[in-house]
JSON list of C-alpha atoms in Angstrom, two decimals:
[
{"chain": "A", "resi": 10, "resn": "UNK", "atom": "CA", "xyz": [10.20, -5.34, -5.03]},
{"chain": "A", "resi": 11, "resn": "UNK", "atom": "CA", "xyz": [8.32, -7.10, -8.00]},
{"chain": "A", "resi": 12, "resn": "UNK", "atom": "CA", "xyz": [6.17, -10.31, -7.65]},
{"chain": "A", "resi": 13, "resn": "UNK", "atom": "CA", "xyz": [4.45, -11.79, -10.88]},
{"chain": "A", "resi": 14, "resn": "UNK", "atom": "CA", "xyz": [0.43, -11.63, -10.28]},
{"chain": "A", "resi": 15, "resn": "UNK", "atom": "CA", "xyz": [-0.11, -15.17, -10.81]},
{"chain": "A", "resi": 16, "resn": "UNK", "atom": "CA", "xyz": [0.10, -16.84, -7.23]},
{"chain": "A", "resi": 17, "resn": "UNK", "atom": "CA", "xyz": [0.71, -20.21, -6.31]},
{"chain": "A", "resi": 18, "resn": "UNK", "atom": "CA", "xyz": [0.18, -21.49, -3.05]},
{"chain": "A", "resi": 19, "resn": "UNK", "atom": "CA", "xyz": [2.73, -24.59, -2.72]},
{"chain": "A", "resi": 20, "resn": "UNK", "atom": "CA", "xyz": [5.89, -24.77, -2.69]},
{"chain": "A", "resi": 21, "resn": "UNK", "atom": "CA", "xyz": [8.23, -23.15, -5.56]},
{"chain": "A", "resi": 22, "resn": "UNK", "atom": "CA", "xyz": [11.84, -23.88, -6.86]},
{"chain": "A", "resi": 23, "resn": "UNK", "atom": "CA", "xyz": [14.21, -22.94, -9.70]},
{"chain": "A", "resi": 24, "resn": "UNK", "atom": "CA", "xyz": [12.08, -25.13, -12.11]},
{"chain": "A", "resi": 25, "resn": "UNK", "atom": "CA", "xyz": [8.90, -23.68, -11.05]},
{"chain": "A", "resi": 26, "resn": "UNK", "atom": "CA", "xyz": [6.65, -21.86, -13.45]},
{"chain": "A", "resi": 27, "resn": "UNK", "atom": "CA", "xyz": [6.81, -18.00, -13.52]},
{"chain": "A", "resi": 28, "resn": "UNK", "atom": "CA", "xyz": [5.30, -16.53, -10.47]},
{"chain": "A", "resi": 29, "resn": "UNK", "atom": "CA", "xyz": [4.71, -16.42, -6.57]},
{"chain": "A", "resi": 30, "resn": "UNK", "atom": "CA", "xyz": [4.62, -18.82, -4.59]},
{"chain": "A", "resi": 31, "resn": "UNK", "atom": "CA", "xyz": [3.67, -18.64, -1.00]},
{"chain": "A", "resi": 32, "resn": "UNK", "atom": "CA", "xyz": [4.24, -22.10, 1.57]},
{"chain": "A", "resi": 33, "resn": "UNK", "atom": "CA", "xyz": [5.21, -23.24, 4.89]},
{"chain": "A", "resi": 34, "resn": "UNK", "atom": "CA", "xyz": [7.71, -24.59, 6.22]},
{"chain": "A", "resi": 35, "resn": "UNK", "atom": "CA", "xyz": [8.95, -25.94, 9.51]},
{"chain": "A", "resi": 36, "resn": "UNK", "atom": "CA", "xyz": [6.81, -22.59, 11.27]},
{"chain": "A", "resi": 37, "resn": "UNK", "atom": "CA", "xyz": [7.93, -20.39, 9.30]},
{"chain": "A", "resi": 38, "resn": "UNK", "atom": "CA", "xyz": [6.14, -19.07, 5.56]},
{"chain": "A", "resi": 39, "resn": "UNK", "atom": "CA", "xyz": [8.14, -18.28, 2.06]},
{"chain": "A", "resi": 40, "resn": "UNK", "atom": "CA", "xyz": [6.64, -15.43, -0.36]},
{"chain": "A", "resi": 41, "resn": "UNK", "atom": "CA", "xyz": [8.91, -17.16, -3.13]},
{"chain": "A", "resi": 42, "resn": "UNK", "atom": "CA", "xyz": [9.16, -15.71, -6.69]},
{"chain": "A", "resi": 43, "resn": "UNK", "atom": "CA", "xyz": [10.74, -17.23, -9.82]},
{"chain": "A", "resi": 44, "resn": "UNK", "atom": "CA", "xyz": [11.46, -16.03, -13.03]},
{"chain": "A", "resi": 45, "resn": "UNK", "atom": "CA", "xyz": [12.64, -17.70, -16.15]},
{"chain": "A", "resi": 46, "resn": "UNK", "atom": "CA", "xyz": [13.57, -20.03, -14.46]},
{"chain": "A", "resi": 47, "resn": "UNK", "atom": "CA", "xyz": [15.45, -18.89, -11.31]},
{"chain": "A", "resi": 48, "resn": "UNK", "atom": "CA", "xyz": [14.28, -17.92, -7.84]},
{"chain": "A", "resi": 49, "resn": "UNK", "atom": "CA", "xyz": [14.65, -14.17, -7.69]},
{"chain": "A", "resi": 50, "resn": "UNK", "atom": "CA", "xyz": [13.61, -13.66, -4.28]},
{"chain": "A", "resi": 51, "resn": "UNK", "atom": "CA", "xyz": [12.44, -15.75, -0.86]},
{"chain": "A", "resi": 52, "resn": "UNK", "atom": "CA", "xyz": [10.62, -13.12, 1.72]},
{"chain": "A", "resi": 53, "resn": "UNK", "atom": "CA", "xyz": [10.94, -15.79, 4.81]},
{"chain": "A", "resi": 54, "resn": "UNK", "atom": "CA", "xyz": [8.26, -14.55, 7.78]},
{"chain": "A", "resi": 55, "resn": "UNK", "atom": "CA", "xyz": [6.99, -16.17, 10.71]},
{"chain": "A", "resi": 56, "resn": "UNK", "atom": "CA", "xyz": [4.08, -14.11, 10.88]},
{"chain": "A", "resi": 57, "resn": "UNK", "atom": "CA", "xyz": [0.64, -15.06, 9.24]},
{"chain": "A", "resi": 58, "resn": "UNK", "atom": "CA", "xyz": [-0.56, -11.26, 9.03]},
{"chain": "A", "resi": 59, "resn": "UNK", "atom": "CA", "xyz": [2.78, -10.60, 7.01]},
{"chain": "A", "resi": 60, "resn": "UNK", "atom": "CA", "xyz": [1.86, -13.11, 4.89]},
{"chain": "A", "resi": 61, "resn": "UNK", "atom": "CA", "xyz": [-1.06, -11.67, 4.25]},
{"chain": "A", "resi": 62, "resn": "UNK", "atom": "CA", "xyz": [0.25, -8.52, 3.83]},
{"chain": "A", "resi": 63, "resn": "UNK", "atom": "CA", "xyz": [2.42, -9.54, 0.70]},
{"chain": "A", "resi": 64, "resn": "UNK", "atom": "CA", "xyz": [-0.30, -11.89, -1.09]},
{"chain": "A", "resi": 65, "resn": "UNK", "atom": "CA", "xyz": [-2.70, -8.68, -0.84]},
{"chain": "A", "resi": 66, "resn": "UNK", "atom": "CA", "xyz": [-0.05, -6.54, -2.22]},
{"chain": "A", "resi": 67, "resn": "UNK", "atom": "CA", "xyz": [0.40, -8.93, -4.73]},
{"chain": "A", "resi": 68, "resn": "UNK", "atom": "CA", "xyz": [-3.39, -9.62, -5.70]},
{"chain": "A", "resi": 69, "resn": "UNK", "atom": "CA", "xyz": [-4.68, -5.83, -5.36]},
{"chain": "A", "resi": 70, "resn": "UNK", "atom": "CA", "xyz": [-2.04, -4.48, -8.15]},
{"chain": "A", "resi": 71, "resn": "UNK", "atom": "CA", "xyz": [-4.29, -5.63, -11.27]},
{"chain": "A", "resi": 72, "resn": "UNK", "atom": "CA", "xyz": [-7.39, -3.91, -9.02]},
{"chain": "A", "resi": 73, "resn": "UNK", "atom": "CA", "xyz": [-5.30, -0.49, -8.33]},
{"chain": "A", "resi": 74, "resn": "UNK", "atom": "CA", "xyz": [-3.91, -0.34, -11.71]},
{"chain": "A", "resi": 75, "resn": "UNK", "atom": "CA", "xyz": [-7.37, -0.86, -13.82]},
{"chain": "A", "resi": 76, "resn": "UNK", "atom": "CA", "xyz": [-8.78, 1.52, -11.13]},
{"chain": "A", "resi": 77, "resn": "UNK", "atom": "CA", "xyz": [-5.70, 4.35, -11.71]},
{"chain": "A", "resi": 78, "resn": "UNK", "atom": "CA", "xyz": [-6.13, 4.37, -14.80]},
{"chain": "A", "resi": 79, "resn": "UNK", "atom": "CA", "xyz": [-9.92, 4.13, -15.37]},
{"chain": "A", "resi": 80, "resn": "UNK", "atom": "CA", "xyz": [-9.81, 7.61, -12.80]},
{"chain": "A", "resi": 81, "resn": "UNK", "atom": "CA", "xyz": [-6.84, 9.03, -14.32]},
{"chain": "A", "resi": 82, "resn": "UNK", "atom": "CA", "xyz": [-7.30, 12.93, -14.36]},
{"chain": "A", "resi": 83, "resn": "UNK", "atom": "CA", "xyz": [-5.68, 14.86, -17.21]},
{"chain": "A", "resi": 84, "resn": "UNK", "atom": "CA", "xyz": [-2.68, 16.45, -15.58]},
{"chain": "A", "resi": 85, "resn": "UNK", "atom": "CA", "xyz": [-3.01, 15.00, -12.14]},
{"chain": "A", "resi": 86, "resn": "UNK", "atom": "CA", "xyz": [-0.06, 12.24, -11.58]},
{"chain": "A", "resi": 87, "resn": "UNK", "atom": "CA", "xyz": [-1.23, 8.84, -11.92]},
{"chain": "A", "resi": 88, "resn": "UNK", "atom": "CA", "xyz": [-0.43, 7.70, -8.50]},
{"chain": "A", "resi": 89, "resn": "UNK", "atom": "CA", "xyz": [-3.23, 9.88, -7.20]},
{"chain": "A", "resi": 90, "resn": "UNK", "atom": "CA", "xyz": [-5.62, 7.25, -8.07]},
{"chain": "A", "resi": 91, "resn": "UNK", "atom": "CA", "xyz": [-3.62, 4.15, -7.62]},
{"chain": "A", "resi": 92, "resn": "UNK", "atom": "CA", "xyz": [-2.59, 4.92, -4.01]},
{"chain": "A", "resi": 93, "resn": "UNK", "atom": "CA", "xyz": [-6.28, 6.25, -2.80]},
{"chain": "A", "resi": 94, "resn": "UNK", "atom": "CA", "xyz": [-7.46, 2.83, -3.92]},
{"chain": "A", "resi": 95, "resn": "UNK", "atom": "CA", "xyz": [-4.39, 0.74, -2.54]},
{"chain": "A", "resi": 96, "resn": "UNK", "atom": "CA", "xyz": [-5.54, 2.66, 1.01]},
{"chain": "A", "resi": 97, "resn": "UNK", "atom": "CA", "xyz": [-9.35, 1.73, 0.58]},
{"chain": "A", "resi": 98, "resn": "UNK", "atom": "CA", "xyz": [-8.46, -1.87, -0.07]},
{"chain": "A", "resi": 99, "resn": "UNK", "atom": "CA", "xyz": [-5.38, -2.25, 2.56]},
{"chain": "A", "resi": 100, "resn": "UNK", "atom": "CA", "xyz": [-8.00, -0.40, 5.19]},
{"chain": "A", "resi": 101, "resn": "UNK", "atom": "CA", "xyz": [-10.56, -3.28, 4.66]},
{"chain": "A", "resi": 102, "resn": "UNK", "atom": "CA", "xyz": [-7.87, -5.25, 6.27]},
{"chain": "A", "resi": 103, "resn": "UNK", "atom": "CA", "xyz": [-7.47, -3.36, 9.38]},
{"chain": "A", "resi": 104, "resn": "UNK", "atom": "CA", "xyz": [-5.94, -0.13, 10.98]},
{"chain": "A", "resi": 105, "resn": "UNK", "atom": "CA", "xyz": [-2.51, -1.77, 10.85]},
{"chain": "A", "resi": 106, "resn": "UNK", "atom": "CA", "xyz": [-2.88, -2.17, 7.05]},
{"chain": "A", "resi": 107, "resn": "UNK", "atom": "CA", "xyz": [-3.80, 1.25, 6.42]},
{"chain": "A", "resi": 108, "resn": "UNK", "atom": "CA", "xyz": [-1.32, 2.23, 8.43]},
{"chain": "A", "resi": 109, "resn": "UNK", "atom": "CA", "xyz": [1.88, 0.84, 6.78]},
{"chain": "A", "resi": 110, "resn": "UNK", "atom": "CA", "xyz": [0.44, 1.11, 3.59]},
{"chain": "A", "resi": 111, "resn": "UNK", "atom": "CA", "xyz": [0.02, 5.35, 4.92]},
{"chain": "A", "resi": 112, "resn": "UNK", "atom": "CA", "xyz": [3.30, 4.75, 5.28]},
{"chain": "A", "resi": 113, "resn": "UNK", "atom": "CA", "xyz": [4.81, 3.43, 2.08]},
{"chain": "A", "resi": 114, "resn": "UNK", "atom": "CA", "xyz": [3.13, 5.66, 0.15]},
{"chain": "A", "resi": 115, "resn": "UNK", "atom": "CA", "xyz": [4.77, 8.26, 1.79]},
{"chain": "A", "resi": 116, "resn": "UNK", "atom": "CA", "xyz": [7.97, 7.28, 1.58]},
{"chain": "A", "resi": 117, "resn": "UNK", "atom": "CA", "xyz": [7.42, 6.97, -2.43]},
{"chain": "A", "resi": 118, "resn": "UNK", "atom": "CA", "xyz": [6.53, 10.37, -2.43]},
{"chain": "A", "resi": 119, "resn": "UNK", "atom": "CA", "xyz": [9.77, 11.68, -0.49]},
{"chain": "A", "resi": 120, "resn": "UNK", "atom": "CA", "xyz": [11.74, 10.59, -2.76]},
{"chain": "A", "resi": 121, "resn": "UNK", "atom": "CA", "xyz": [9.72, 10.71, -5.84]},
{"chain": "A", "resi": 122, "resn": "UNK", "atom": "CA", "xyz": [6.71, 13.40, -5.11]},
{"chain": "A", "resi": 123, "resn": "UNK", "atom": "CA", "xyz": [3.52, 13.76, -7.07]},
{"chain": "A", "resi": 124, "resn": "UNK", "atom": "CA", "xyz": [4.38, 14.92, -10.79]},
{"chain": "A", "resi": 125, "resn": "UNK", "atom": "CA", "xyz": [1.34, 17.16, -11.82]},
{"chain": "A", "resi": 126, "resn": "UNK", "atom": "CA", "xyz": [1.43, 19.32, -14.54]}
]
């Protein structure tokens, strides 16, 4: 799933500028994202923590990517550094973050494992 960096937090619609937009309504929140002028996706939860869960994914990928490739070792895949710093950040959050984020990663790497050379 992709989400543009830049966040907005009202609501979004097919003439919105580029990006993600996270709102409420009636109880429930929308992780919205448009491009070029289209709604590409609307993540619809209920759940504030889930929420949070995408807007952190969403703000920590400029952190993790500066970081992967500021640590980059020669040879080593790149995702070594990215997803050591996505677990540091998704930990300060709470066992449940660190958890599923455990998780994701390692369902990346079943299907796509580290490619050292």
């Amino acid at each position: 799933m992709r989400f543009h960096t830049v966040m907005f937090f009202r609501k979004g619609d097919d003439n919105s500028a580029e990006g993600t937009y996270i709102f409420s309504t009636n109880s429930n929140y929308h992780i919205l994202y448009a491009e070029k002028g289209k709604i590409r996706s609307d993540i619809v939860v209920n759940d504030e923590r889930e929420v949070l869960w995408y807007a952190l994914n969403i703000l920590s990928t400029n952190i993790t990517m500066k970081y992967a490739m500021n640590n980059q070792e020669k040879g080593k895949d790149f995702r070594r550094p990215l997803f050591e710093k996505e677990k540091k950040i998704f930990a300060l959050f709470g066992e449940d973050f660190l958890k599923r984020k455990d998780e994701e990663i390692n369902e990346i790497l079943e299907k796509n494992p580290y490619n050292d050379i």
